[in-house]
PDB file of C-alpha atoms in Angstrom:
ATOM      1  CA  MET A   1      56.646  92.160 132.925  1.00 62.00           C
ATOM      2  CA  SER A   2      56.625  95.755 134.379  1.00 73.00           C
ATOM      3  CA  GLN A   3      59.948  97.631 134.643  1.00 80.00           C
ATOM      4  CA  THR A   4      59.669  97.567 138.517  1.00 82.00           C
ATOM      5  CA  LYS A   5      59.192  93.820 138.630  1.00 82.00           C
ATOM      6  CA  ALA A   6      62.002  93.382 136.091  1.00 83.00           C
ATOM      7  CA  LEU A   7      64.359  95.357 138.309  1.00 88.00           C
ATOM      8  CA  LYS A   8      63.435  93.168 141.296  1.00 89.00           C
ATOM      9  CA  VAL A   9      64.113  90.002 139.283  1.00 89.00           C
ATOM     10  CA  ARG A  10      67.517  91.412 138.167  1.00 90.00           C
ATOM     11  CA  LEU A  11      68.607  92.169 141.672  1.00 93.00           C
ATOM     12  CA  THR A  12      67.262  88.709 142.843  1.00 93.00           C
ATOM     13  CA  LEU A  13      69.298  87.085 140.183  1.00 93.00           C
ATOM     14  CA  LEU A  14      72.472  88.900 141.334  1.00 95.00           C
ATOM     15  CA  CYS A  15      71.992  87.552 144.789  1.00 94.00           C
ATOM     16  CA  VAL A  16      71.455  83.987 143.302  1.00 95.00           C
ATOM     17  CA  LEU A  17      74.549  84.544 141.146  1.00 95.00           C
ATOM     18  CA  ALA A  18      76.443  85.293 144.368  1.00 96.00           C
ATOM     19  CA  GLY A  19      75.128  82.191 145.974  1.00 95.00           C
ATOM     20  CA  ILE A  20      76.148  80.003 142.997  1.00 96.00           C
ATOM     21  CA  VAL A  21      79.782  81.340 143.200  1.00 96.00           C
ATOM     22  CA  LEU A  22      79.832  80.717 147.090  1.00 96.00           C
ATOM     23  CA  ALA A  23      78.449  77.195 146.558  1.00 95.00           C
ATOM     24  CA  LEU A  24      81.040  76.349 143.890  1.00 95.00           C
ATOM     25  CA  VAL A  25      83.866  77.769 146.091  1.00 95.00           C
ATOM     26  CA  ALA A  26      82.625  75.683 149.022  1.00 93.00           C
ATOM     27  CA  VAL A  27      82.385  72.483 146.997  1.00 93.00           C
ATOM     28  CA  VAL A  28      85.898  72.635 145.379  1.00 91.00           C
ATOM     29  CA  THR A  29      87.910  73.767 148.453  1.00 91.00           C
ATOM     30  CA  ASP A  30      88.962  71.803 151.307  1.00 87.00           C
ATOM     31  CA  HIS A  31      88.605  74.233 154.375  1.00 88.00           C
ATOM     32  CA  TRP A  32      85.214  73.183 155.695  1.00 90.00           C
ATOM     33  CA  ALA A  33      86.727  72.096 159.190  1.00 87.00           C
ATOM     34  CA  VAL A  34      90.081  72.185 161.000  1.00 86.00           C
ATOM     35  CA  LEU A  35      90.944  69.343 163.410  1.00 82.00           C
ATOM     36  CA  SER A  36      93.515  69.453 166.084  1.00 79.00           C
ATOM     37  CA  PRO A  37      95.023  66.463 168.084  1.00 75.00           C
ATOM     38  CA  HIS A  38      96.408  66.515 171.575  1.00 67.00           C
ATOM     39  CA  ALA A  39     100.101  67.860 171.696  1.00 62.00           C
ATOM     40  CA  GLU A  40     101.994  65.567 173.663  1.00 61.00           C
ATOM     41  CA  HIS A  41     104.906  67.953 174.412  1.00 55.00           C
ATOM     42  CA  ARG A  42     105.157  71.717 174.312  1.00 57.00           C
ATOM     43  CA  ASN A  43     107.945  71.887 171.531  1.00 58.00           C
ATOM     44  CA  ALA A  44     107.330  68.786 169.862  1.00 64.00           C
ATOM     45  CA  SER A  45     105.734  68.826 166.298  1.00 71.00           C
ATOM     46  CA  CYS A  46     102.250  67.543 165.715  1.00 74.00           C
ATOM     47  CA  GLN A  47      99.831  67.101 162.770  1.00 76.00           C
ATOM     48  CA  ALA A  48      96.774  69.175 162.412  1.00 78.00           C
ATOM     49  CA  ALA A  49      94.363  68.704 159.550  1.00 81.00           C
ATOM     50  CA  HIS A  50      91.732  70.450 157.421  1.00 83.00           C
ATOM     51  CA  PHE A  51      89.312  68.828 155.047  1.00 84.00           C
ATOM     52  CA  GLY A  52      86.527  69.372 152.612  1.00 85.00           C
ATOM     53  CA  LEU A  53      84.218  67.132 150.774  1.00 86.00           C
ATOM     54  CA  TRP A  54      86.871  65.406 148.616  1.00 84.00           C
ATOM     55  CA  ARG A  55      90.177  65.627 150.368  1.00 83.00           C
ATOM     56  CA  ILE A  56      92.075  65.996 153.674  1.00 81.00           C
ATOM     57  CA  CYS A  57      95.283  68.083 154.079  1.00 83.00           C
ATOM     58  CA  THR A  58      97.549  67.534 157.035  1.00 81.00           C
ATOM     59  CA  LYS A  59     100.115  69.908 158.248  1.00 80.00           C
ATOM     60  CA  ARG A  60     103.035  69.172 160.689  1.00 78.00           C
ATOM     61  CA  ILE A  61     103.445  72.150 162.862  1.00 76.00           C
ATOM     62  CA  VAL A  62     104.877  73.078 166.362  1.00 68.00           C
ATOM     63  CA  PRO A  63     102.026  73.918 168.843  1.00 62.00           C
ATOM     64  CA  GLY A  64     101.564  77.415 169.871  1.00 57.00           C
ATOM     65  CA  ASP A  65     101.601  78.761 173.434  1.00 57.00           C
ATOM     66  CA  GLY A  66      97.985  77.975 174.136  1.00 53.00           C
ATOM     67  CA  ARG A  67      97.235  76.231 177.452  1.00 51.00           C
ATOM     68  CA  ASP A  68      94.816  73.708 176.015  1.00 54.00           C
ATOM     69  CA  ARG A  69      97.739  71.520 174.699  1.00 57.00           C
ATOM     70  CA  SER A  70      96.006  71.170 171.276  1.00 59.00           C
ATOM     71  CA  CYS A  71      97.964  71.293 167.977  1.00 69.00           C
ATOM     72  CA  GLY A  72      97.664  74.502 166.349  1.00 62.00           C
ATOM     73  CA  PRO A  73      96.826  76.988 165.023  1.00 64.00           C
ATOM     74  CA  ILE A  74      97.115  75.602 161.599  1.00 68.00           C
ATOM     75  CA  THR A  75      98.139  78.816 160.106  1.00 68.00           C
ATOM     76  CA  LEU A  76     101.650  78.200 161.581  1.00 66.00           C
ATOM     77  CA  PRO A  77     104.224  77.378 159.083  1.00 66.00           C
ATOM     78  CA  GLY A  78     104.913  73.626 158.430  1.00 68.00           C
ATOM     79  CA  GLU A  79     104.946  70.778 155.911  1.00 71.00           C
ATOM     80  CA  LYS A  80     101.728  70.250 154.270  1.00 76.00           C
ATOM     81  CA  ASN A  81     100.358  67.094 152.485  1.00 76.00           C
ATOM     82  CA  CYS A  82      97.082  66.800 150.866  1.00 76.00           C
ATOM     83  CA  SER A  83      95.310  63.666 149.803  1.00 74.00           C
ATOM     84  CA  TYR A  84      91.934  62.649 148.228  1.00 73.00           C
ATOM     85  CA  PHE A  85      89.739  60.561 150.557  1.00 70.00           C
ATOM     86  CA  ARG A  86      90.373  56.832 149.539  1.00 63.00           C
ATOM     87  CA  HIS A  87      86.673  56.065 148.838  1.00 53.00           C
ATOM     88  CA  PHE A  88      87.069  58.690 146.109  1.00 52.00           C
ATOM     89  CA  ASN A  89      90.491  57.608 144.801  1.00 54.00           C
ATOM     90  CA  PRO A  90      90.891  53.924 145.880  1.00 52.00           C
ATOM     91  CA  GLY A  91      94.214  53.725 143.887  1.00 51.00           C
ATOM     92  CA  GLU A  92      96.012  56.401 145.649  1.00 47.00           C
ATOM     93  CA  SER A  93      99.114  55.017 147.152  1.00 39.00           C
ATOM     94  CA  SER A  94     100.154  57.975 149.396  1.00 36.00           C
ATOM     95  CA  GLU A  95      99.957  57.331 153.051  1.00 41.00           C
ATOM     96  CA  ILE A  96      98.489  59.813 155.627  1.00 40.00           C
ATOM     97  CA  PHE A  97      98.421  59.643 159.391  1.00 34.00           C
ATOM     98  CA  GLU A  98      96.119  57.239 160.960  1.00 39.00           C
ATOM     99  CA  VAL A  99      92.535  58.611 161.210  1.00 45.00           C
ATOM    100  CA  THR A 100      89.033  57.211 161.225  1.00 45.00           C
ATOM    101  CA  THR A 101      86.820  58.926 158.667  1.00 49.00           C
ATOM    102  CA  GLN A 102      82.993  58.679 158.349  1.00 63.00           C
ATOM    103  CA  LYS A 103      82.975  57.238 154.938  1.00 70.00           C
ATOM    104  CA  GLU A 104      79.177  57.252 154.630  1.00 76.00           C
ATOM    105  CA  TYR A 105      78.811  60.789 155.849  1.00 78.00           C
ATOM    106  CA  SER A 106      81.569  61.948 153.447  1.00 79.00           C
ATOM    107  CA  ILE A 107      80.077  60.304 150.363  1.00 83.00           C
ATOM    108  CA  SER A 108      76.721  61.635 151.228  1.00 86.00           C
ATOM    109  CA  ALA A 109      77.739  65.288 151.782  1.00 88.00           C
ATOM    110  CA  ALA A 110      79.836  65.205 148.467  1.00 88.00           C
ATOM    111  CA  ALA A 111      76.923  63.479 146.384  1.00 90.00           C
ATOM    112  CA  ILE A 112      74.335  66.024 147.831  1.00 93.00           C
ATOM    113  CA  ALA A 113      76.590  68.941 146.944  1.00 93.00           C
ATOM    114  CA  VAL A 114      76.938  67.630 143.355  1.00 93.00           C
ATOM    115  CA  PHE A 115      73.115  67.470 143.225  1.00 94.00           C
ATOM    116  CA  SER A 116      73.135  71.134 144.448  1.00 95.00           C
ATOM    117  CA  LEU A 117      75.412  72.272 141.504  1.00 94.00           C
ATOM    118  CA  GLY A 118      73.140  70.291 139.090  1.00 95.00           C
ATOM    119  CA  PHE A 119      70.088  72.259 140.310  1.00 96.00           C
ATOM    120  CA  THR A 120      71.934  75.557 139.894  1.00 96.00           C
ATOM    121  CA  ILE A 121      72.942  74.588 136.339  1.00 95.00           C
ATOM    122  CA  ALA A 122      69.286  73.689 135.440  1.00 95.00           C
ATOM    123  CA  GLY A 123      67.975  76.951 136.990  1.00 94.00           C
ATOM    124  CA  THR A 124      70.581  79.000 135.105  1.00 94.00           C
ATOM    125  CA  ILE A 125      69.537  77.340 131.791  1.00 94.00           C
ATOM    126  CA  CYS A 126      65.907  78.203 132.483  1.00 92.00           C
ATOM    127  CA  VAL A 127      67.023  81.914 133.288  1.00 92.00           C
ATOM    128  CA  LEU A 128      68.874  82.165 130.104  1.00 91.00           C
ATOM    129  CA  LEU A 129      65.903  80.777 128.051  1.00 90.00           C
ATOM    130  CA  SER A 130      63.585  83.203 129.890  1.00 87.00           C
ATOM    131  CA  PHE A 131      65.431  86.175 128.225  1.00 84.00           C
ATOM    132  CA  GLY A 132      63.465  85.458 125.019  1.00 74.00           C
ATOM    133  CA  LYS A 133      60.240  87.202 124.454  1.00 73.00           C
ATOM    134  CA  LYS A 134      57.162  85.861 126.321  1.00 75.00           C
ATOM    135  CA  ARG A 135      59.209  83.379 128.143  1.00 81.00           C
ATOM    136  CA  ASP A 136      59.055  84.823 131.737  1.00 84.00           C
ATOM    137  CA  TYR A 137      57.228  81.691 132.866  1.00 87.00           C
ATOM    138  CA  LEU A 138      60.753  79.888 132.863  1.00 89.00           C
ATOM    139  CA  LEU A 139      61.719  81.942 135.870  1.00 91.00           C
ATOM    140  CA  ARG A 140      59.241  79.925 137.966  1.00 92.00           C
ATOM    141  CA  PRO A 141      60.967  76.615 137.525  1.00 93.00           C
ATOM    142  CA  ALA A 142      64.401  78.306 137.585  1.00 94.00           C
ATOM    143  CA  SER A 143      63.421  79.801 141.096  1.00 94.00           C
ATOM    144  CA  MET A 144      62.450  76.223 142.268  1.00 95.00           C
ATOM    145  CA  PHE A 145      65.652  74.737 141.110  1.00 96.00           C
ATOM    146  CA  TYR A 146      67.652  77.446 142.966  1.00 96.00           C
ATOM    147  CA  ALA A 147      65.656  76.815 146.079  1.00 96.00           C
ATOM    148  CA  PHE A 148      66.385  73.100 145.884  1.00 96.00           C
ATOM    149  CA  ALA A 149      70.027  73.843 145.250  1.00 96.00           C
ATOM    150  CA  GLY A 150      70.034  75.882 148.478  1.00 96.00           C
ATOM    151  CA  LEU A 151      68.299  73.003 150.381  1.00 96.00           C
ATOM    152  CA  CYS A 152      70.977  70.502 149.081  1.00 95.00           C
ATOM    153  CA  ILE A 153      73.657  72.800 150.126  1.00 95.00           C
ATOM    154  CA  PHE A 154      72.097  73.035 153.865  1.00 96.00           C
ATOM    155  CA  VAL A 155      71.898  69.199 154.006  1.00 95.00           C
ATOM    156  CA  SER A 156      75.492  68.889 152.819  1.00 94.00           C
ATOM    157  CA  VAL A 157      76.366  71.323 155.627  1.00 94.00           C
ATOM    158  CA  GLU A 158      74.453  69.420 158.320  1.00 93.00           C
ATOM    159  CA  VAL A 159      75.890  65.984 157.147  1.00 91.00           C
ATOM    160  CA  THR A 160      79.517  67.411 157.466  1.00 89.00           C
ATOM    161  CA  ARG A 161      78.752  68.922 160.775  1.00 89.00           C
ATOM    162  CA  GLN A 162      77.470  65.601 162.035  1.00 87.00           C
ATOM    163  CA  SER A 163      80.573  63.815 160.673  1.00 83.00           C
ATOM    164  CA  VAL A 164      82.869  66.192 162.476  1.00 84.00           C
ATOM    165  CA  LYS A 165      81.117  65.807 165.757  1.00 84.00           C
ATOM    166  CA  ARG A 166      81.218  62.031 165.415  1.00 81.00           C
ATOM    167  CA  MET A 167      84.874  62.137 164.777  1.00 77.00           C
ATOM    168  CA  ILE A 168      85.534  64.447 167.761  1.00 77.00           C
ATOM    169  CA  ASP A 169      83.355  62.155 169.960  1.00 75.00           C
ATOM    170  CA  SER A 170      84.962  58.863 168.839  1.00 70.00           C
ATOM    171  CA  GLU A 171      87.587  57.111 170.877  1.00 69.00           C
ATOM    172  CA  ASP A 172      89.122  55.907 167.794  1.00 64.00           C
ATOM    173  CA  THR A 173      90.452  59.339 166.603  1.00 66.00           C
ATOM    174  CA  VAL A 174      93.079  61.535 167.881  1.00 64.00           C
ATOM    175  CA  TRP A 175      91.172  64.776 167.528  1.00 67.00           C
ATOM    176  CA  ILE A 176      90.373  66.856 170.684  1.00 72.00           C
ATOM    177  CA  LYS A 177      89.505  70.248 169.145  1.00 80.00           C
ATOM    178  CA  TYR A 178      87.949  71.459 165.996  1.00 83.00           C
ATOM    179  CA  TYR A 179      86.393  74.624 164.372  1.00 85.00           C
ATOM    180  CA  TYR A 180      84.644  75.309 161.091  1.00 90.00           C
ATOM    181  CA  SER A 181      86.669  77.374 158.479  1.00 90.00           C
ATOM    182  CA  TRP A 182      85.815  79.699 155.514  1.00 92.00           C
ATOM    183  CA  SER A 183      84.630  76.942 153.039  1.00 93.00           C
ATOM    184  CA  PHE A 184      81.906  76.067 155.606  1.00 93.00           C
ATOM    185  CA  ALA A 185      81.064  79.695 155.893  1.00 95.00           C
ATOM    186  CA  CYS A 186      80.782  79.890 152.071  1.00 95.00           C
ATOM    187  CA  ALA A 187      78.444  76.953 152.099  1.00 95.00           C
ATOM    188  CA  CYS A 188      76.142  78.410 154.757  1.00 95.00           C
ATOM    189  CA  ALA A 189      76.075  81.769 152.896  1.00 96.00           C
ATOM    190  CA  ALA A 190      75.392  79.909 149.614  1.00 96.00           C
ATOM    191  CA  PHE A 191      72.396  78.102 151.330  1.00 96.00           C
ATOM    192  CA  GLY A 192      70.848  81.514 152.396  1.00 95.00           C
ATOM    193  CA  LEU A 193      71.260  83.272 149.128  1.00 96.00           C
ATOM    194  CA  LEU A 194      70.145  80.369 146.932  1.00 96.00           C
ATOM    195  CA  PHE A 195      67.070  79.364 149.105  1.00 96.00           C
ATOM    196  CA  LEU A 196      65.801  82.880 149.877  1.00 96.00           C
ATOM    197  CA  GLY A 197      66.735  84.069 146.424  1.00 95.00           C
ATOM    198  CA  GLY A 198      64.837  81.162 144.739  1.00 94.00           C
ATOM    199  CA  LEU A 199      61.801  82.113 146.950  1.00 95.00           C
ATOM    200  CA  ALA A 200      61.997  85.771 145.969  1.00 94.00           C
ATOM    201  CA  LEU A 201      62.395  84.862 142.271  1.00 92.00           C
ATOM    202  CA  LEU A 202      59.408  82.876 142.498  1.00 91.00           C
ATOM    203  CA  LEU A 203      57.318  85.508 144.159  1.00 91.00           C
ATOM    204  CA  PHE A 204      58.313  88.092 141.606  1.00 88.00           C
ATOM    205  CA  SER A 205      57.758  85.871 138.578  1.00 85.00           C
ATOM    206  CA  LEU A 206      54.117  85.020 139.421  1.00 81.00           C
ATOM    207  CA  PRO A 207      51.391  86.586 137.360  1.00 74.00           C
ATOM    208  CA  ARG A 208      49.683  89.810 138.653  1.00 65.00           C
ATOM    209  CA  MET A 209      46.892  89.199 141.223  1.00 61.00           C
ATOM    210  CA  PRO A 210      43.476  90.384 140.259  1.00 56.00           C
ATOM    211  CA  GLN A 211      42.786  93.917 141.314  1.00 57.00           C
ATOM    212  CA  ASN A 212      38.981  93.577 141.509  1.00 58.00           C
ATOM    213  CA  PRO A 213      36.817  90.960 143.273  1.00 58.00           C
ATOM    214  CA  TRP A 214      35.250  89.778 140.047  1.00 53.00           C
ATOM    215  CA  GLU A 215      38.536  89.336 138.223  1.00 52.00           C
ATOM    216  CA  SER A 216      40.521  86.045 138.094  1.00 54.00           C
ATOM    217  CA  CYS A 217      44.102  85.555 137.395  1.00 51.00           C
ATOM    218  CA  MET A 218      43.231  84.635 133.685  1.00 49.00           C
ATOM    219  CA  ASP A 219      41.005  87.586 133.278  1.00 49.00           C
ATOM    220  CA  ALA A 220      43.350  90.099 134.619  1.00 49.00           C
ATOM    221  CA  ASP A 221      45.014  92.515 131.996  1.00 47.00           C
ATOM    222  CA  PRO A 222      48.541  91.553 130.887  1.00 50.00           C
ATOM    223  CA  GLU A 223      51.358  93.635 132.283  1.00 49.00           C
ATOM    224  CA  HIS A 224      53.354  95.806 129.998  1.00 44.00           C
TER     225      HIS A 224
END
């Protein structure tokens, strides 16, 4: 591999590494979306919530001075209580406020995110093995693993987005307002870095194309 191509590969791997870190942060944190119920009275406390792939956190706060009468912002001080979703921890005895969650959506988003982390691990193993002599070909499967990881993160993001939309539209829930938080932004950024980084790594790791019409890829001189 030429020095120019090696430099491009290293820069691409740095972008992929940033994507892996962002994906890990998104998966383990619980600030994907913030939900706010209707505030019955201006000075009465209410419970807002934020959640991730694994758990939901509620916070009892006094609503701000907004005119939409929603509970929030969630950055206001208040008593916080976090609990894992019951389909992930059936034996948990702690009670949280009444809420209808989309169980199938939650399980699907979490499972797909785990698959994404598995693809990143497989890709990283291939990259580490490629550091040996004449093992540059391992960068190609690594690039595909990273691209698949990015696609899985995208699917997890879309499933979570549909889950939030269904909860807001449902008449069985108390939520009237929502917004996506920093964990969701980390997941979106991870998708872009992993998917585009994977494609770029595949492009840079391909063998040199023939320079003459009568050459084939097999006949081309090896790169030094």
